[in-house]
Coordinates of N, CA and C in Angstrom, one line a residue:
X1 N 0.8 -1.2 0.0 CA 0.0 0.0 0.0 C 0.9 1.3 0.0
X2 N 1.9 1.0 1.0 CA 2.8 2.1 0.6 C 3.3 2.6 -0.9
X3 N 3.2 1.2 -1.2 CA 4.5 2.0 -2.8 C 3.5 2.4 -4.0
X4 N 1.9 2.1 -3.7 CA 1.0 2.6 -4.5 C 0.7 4.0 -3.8
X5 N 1.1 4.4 -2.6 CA 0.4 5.6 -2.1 C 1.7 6.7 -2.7
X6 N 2.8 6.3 -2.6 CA 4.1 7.0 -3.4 C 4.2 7.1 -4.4
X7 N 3.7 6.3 -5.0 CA 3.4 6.5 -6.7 C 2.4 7.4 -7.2
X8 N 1.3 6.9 -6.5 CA 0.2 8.2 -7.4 C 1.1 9.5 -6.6
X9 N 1.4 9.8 -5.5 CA 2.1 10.9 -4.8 C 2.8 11.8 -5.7
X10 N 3.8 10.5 -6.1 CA 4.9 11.4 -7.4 C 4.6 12.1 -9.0
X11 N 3.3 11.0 -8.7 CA 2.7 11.4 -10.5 C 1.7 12.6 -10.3
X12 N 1.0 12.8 -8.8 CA 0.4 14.2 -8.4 C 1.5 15.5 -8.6
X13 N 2.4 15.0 -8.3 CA 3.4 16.5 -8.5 C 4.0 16.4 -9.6
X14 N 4.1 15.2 -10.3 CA 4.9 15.6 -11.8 C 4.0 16.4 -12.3
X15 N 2.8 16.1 -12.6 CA 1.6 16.5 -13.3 C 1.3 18.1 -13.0
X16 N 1.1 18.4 -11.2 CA 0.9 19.6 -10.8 C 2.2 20.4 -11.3
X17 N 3.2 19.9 -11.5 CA 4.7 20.7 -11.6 C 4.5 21.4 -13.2
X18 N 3.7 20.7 -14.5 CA 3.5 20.9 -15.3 C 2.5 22.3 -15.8
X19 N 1.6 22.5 -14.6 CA 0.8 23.3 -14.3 C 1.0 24.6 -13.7
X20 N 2.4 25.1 -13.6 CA 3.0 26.5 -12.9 C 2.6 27.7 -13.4
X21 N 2.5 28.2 -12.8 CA 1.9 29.6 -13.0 C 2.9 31.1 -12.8
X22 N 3.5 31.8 -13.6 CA 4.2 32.6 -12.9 C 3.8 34.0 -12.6
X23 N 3.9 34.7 -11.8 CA 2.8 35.8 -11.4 C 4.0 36.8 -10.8
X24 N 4.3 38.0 -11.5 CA 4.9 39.3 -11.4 C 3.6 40.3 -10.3
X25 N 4.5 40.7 -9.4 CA 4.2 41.6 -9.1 C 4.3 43.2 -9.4
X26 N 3.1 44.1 -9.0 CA 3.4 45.5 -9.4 C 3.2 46.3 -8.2
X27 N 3.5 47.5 -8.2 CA 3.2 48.6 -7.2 C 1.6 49.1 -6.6
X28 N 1.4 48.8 -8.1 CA -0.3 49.0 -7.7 C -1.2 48.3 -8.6
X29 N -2.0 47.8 -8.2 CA -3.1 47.0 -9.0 C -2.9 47.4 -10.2
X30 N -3.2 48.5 -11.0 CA -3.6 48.9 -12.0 C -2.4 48.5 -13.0
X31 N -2.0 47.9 -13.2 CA -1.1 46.9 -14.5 C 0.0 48.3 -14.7
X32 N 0.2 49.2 -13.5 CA 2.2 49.9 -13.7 C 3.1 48.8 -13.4
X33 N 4.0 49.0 -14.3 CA 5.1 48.3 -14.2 C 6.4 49.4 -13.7
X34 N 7.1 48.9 -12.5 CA 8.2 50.0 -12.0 C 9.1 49.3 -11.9
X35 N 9.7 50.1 -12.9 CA 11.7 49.7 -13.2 C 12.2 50.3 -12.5
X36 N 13.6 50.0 -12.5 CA 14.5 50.7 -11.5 C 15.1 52.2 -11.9
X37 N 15.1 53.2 -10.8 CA 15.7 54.2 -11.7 C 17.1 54.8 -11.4
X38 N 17.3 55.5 -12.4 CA 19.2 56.2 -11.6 C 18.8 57.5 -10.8
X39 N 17.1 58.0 -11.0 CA 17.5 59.1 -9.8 C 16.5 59.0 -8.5
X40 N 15.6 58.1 -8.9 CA 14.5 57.7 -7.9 C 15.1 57.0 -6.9
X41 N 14.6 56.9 -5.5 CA 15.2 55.9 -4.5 C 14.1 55.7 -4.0
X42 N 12.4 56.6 -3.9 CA 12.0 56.1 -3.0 C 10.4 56.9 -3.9
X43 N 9.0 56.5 -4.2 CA 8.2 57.7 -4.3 C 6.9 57.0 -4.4
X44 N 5.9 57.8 -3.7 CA 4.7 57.1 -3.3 C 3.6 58.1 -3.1
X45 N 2.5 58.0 -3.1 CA 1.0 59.2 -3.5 C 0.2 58.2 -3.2
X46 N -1.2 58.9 -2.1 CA -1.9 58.5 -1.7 C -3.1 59.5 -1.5
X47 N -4.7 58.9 -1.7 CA -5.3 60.3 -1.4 C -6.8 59.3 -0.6
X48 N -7.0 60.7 0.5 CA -7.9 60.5 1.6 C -8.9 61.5 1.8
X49 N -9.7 61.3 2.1 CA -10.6 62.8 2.7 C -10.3 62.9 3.9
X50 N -10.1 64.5 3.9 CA -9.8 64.8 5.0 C -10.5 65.2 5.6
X51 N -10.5 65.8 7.4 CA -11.2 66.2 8.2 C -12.3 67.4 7.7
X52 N -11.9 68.1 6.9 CA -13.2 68.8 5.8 C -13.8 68.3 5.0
X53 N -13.8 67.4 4.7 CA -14.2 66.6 3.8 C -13.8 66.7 2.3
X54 N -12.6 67.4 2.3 CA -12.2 67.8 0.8 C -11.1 66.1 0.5
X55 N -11.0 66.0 -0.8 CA -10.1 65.2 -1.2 C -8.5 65.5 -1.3
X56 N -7.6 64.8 -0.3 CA -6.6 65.3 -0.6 C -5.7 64.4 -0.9
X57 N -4.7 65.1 -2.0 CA -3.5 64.0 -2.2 C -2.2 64.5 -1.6
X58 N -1.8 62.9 -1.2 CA -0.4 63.6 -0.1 C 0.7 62.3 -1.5
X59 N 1.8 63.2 -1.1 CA 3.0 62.7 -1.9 C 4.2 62.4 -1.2
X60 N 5.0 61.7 -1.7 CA 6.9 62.0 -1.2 C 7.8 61.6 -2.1
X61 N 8.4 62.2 -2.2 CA 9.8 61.7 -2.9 C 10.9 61.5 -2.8
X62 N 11.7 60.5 -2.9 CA 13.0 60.7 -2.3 C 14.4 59.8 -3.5
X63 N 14.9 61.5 -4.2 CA 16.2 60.8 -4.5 C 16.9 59.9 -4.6
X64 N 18.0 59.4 -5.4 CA 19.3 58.4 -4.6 C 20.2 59.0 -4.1
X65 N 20.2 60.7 -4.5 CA 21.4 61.3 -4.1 C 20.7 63.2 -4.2
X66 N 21.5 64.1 -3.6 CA 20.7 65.4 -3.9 C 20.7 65.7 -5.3
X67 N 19.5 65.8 -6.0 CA 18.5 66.4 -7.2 C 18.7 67.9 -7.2
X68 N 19.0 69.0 -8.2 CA 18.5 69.8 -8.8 C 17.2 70.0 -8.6
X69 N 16.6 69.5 -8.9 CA 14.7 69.5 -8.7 C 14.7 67.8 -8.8
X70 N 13.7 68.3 -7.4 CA 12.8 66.9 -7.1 C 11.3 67.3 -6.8
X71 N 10.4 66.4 -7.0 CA 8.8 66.8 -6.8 C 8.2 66.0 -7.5
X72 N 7.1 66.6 -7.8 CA 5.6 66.4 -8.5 C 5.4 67.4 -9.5
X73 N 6.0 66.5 -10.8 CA 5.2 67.7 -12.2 C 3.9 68.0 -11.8
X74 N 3.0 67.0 -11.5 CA 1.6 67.4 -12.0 C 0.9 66.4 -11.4
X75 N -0.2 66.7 -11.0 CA -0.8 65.8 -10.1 C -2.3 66.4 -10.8
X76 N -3.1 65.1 -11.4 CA -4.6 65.4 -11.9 C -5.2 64.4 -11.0
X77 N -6.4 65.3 -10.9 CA -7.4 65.0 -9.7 C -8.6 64.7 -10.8
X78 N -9.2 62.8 -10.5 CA -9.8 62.8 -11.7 C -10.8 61.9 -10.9
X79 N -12.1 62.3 -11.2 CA -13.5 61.8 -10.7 C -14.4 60.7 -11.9
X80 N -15.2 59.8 -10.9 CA -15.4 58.9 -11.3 C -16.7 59.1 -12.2
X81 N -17.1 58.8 -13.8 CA -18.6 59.0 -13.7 C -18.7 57.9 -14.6
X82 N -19.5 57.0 -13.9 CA -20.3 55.5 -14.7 C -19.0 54.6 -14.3
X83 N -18.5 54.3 -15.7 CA -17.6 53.5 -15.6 C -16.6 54.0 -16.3
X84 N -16.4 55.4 -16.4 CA -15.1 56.1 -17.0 C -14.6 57.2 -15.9
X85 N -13.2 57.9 -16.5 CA -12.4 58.3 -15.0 C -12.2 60.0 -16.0
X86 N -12.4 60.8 -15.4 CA -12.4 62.5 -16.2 C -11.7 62.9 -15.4
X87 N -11.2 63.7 -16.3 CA -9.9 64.5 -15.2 C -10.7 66.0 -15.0
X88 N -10.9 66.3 -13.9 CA -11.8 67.6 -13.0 C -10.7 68.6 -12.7
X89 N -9.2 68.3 -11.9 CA -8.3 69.5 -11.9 C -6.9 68.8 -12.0
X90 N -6.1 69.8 -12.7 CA -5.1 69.4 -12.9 C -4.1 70.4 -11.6
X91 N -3.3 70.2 -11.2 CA -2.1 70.9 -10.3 C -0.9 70.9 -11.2
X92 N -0.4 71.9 -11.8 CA 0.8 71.4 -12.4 C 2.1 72.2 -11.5
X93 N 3.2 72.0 -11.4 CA 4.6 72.9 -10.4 C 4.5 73.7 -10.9
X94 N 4.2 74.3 -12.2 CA 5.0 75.8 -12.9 C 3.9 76.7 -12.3
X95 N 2.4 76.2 -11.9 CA 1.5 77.0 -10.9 C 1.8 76.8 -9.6
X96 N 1.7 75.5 -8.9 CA 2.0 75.5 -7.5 C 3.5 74.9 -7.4
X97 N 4.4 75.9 -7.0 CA 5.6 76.0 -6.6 C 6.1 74.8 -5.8
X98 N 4.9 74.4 -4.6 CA 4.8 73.6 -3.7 C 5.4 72.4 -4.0
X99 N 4.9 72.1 -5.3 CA 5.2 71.0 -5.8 C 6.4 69.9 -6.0
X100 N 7.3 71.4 -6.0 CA 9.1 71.1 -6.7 C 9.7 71.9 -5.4
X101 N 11.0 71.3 -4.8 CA 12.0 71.7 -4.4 C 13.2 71.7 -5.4
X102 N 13.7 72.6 -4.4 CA 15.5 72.1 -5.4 C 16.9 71.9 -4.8
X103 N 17.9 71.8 -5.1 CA 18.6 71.0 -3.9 C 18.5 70.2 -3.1
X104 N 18.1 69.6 -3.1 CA 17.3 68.6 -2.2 C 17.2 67.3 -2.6
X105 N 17.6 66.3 -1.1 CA 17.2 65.0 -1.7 C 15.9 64.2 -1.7
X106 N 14.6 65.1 -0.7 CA 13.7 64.3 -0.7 C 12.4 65.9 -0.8
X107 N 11.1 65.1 -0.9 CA 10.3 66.5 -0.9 C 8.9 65.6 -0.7
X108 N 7.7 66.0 0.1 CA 6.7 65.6 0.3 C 6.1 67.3 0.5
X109 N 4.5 66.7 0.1 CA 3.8 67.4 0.1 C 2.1 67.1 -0.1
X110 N 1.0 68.5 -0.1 CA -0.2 67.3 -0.7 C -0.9 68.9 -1.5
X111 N -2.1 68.3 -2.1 CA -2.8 69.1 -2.5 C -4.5 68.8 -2.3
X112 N -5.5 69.6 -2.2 CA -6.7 69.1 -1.7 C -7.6 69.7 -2.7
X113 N -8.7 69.1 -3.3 CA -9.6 69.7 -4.0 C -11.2 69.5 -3.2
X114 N -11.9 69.9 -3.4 CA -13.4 70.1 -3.1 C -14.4 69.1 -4.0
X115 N -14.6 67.8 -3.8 CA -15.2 66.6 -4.8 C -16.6 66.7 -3.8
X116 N -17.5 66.4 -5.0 CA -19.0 66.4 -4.7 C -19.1 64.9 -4.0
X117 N -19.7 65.2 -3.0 CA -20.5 64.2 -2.2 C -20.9 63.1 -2.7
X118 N -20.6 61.5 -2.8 CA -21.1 60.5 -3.6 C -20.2 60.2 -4.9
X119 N -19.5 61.1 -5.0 CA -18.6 60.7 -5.8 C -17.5 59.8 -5.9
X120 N -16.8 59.3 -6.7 CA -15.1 59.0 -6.1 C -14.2 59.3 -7.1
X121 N -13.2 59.7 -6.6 CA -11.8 60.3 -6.8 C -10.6 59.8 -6.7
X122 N -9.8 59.8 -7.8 CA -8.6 59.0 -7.6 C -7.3 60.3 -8.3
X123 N -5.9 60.2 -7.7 CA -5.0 61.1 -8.9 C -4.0 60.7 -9.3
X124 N -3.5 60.8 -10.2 CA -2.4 60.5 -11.4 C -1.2 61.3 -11.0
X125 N -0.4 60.8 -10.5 CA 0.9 61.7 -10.3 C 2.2 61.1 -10.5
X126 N 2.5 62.6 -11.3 CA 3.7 62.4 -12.0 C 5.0 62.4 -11.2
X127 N 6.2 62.2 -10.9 CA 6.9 62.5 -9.7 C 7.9 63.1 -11.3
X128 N 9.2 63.7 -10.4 CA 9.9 64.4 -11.6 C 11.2 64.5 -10.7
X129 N 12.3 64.4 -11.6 CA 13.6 64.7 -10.4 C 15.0 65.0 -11.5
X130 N 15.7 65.6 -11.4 CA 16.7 66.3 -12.5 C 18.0 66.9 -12.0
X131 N 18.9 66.1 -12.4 CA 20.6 66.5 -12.2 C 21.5 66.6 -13.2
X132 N 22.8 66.8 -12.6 CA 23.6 67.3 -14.1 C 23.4 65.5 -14.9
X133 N 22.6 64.6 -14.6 CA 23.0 63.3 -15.3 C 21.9 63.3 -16.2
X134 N 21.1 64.1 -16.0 CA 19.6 64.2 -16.8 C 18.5 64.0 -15.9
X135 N 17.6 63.6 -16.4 CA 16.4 63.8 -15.7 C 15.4 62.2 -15.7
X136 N 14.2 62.1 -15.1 CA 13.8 60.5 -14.5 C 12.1 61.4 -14.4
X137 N 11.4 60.4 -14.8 CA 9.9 60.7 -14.5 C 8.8 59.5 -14.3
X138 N 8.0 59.3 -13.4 CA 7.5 58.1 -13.0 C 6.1 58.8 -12.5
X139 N 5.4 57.9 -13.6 CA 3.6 58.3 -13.0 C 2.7 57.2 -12.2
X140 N 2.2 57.4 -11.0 CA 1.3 56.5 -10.8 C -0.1 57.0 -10.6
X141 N -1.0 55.9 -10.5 CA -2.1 56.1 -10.2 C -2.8 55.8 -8.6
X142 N -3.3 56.8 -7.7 CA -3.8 56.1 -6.3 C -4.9 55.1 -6.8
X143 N -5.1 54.9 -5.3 CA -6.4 53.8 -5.4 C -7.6 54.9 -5.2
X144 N -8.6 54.8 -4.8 CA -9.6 55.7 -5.3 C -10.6 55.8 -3.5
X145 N -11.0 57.0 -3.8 CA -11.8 57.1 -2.5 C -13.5 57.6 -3.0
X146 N -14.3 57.7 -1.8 CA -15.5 58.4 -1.9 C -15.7 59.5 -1.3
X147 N -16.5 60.6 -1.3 CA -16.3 62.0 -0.6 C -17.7 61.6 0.2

């Protein structure tokens, strides 16, 4: 009974070994793929309602080494309607300064917009970072809230 219980045993895993699956992970659900960068070391965006109830996005970034300019080109604040995603405001740095530092190896920050009641809201942010070696740009998307 043993060498019949070992046998189907072995022919269970040849068979399952034939059936592998290989499964990549990403940063965020939404099918980004993040490579490695020469000036990125660290960058991540998240957005919550806050105690006003406005929608806010909070950011950080952090160099490998001190940047020229580091930040957030552009952060669009995009609301949900049906089953499609509209972009309602855009933030870009060349309007809010907030966005970009310089010299610097890391920089956080957020921005908050006013989203109607019942809605949901997600934002697209660009991070941005630039030295004498050139420059690095990396966009994600948050996961999405309700107001």
């Amino acid at each position: 009974m043993k060498k019949v219980t070992t046998i189907i045993l072995i022919f269970v895993l040849s068979i399952s070994s034939l059936f592998s699956i290989s499964v990549f992970a990403s940063e965020k659900d939404d099918d980004i793929v993040v490579f490695a960068s020469t000036h990125f070391a660290k960058n991540d965006a998240g957005v919550r309602i806050n105690s006003d109830g406005e929608v806010e996005v909070e950011f950080t970034v952090k160099g490998k080494r001190p940047m020229d300019e580091i930040g957030v080109s552009k952060i669009v604040i995009q609301e949900k309607y049906g089953t499609s995603w509209s972009n309602v405001k855009t933030f870009s740095s060349s309007t809010y300064s907030s966005l970009m530092t310089e010299n610097d190896i890391a920089h956080s920050g957020e921005v908050t917009y006013n989203g109607k009641d019942g809605y949901m809201y997600r934002a697209k942010v660009t991070f941005y970072a630039e030295d004498s070696s050139g420059s690095d740009e990396r966009t994600v998307i948050t996961d999405s809230v309700t107001v």
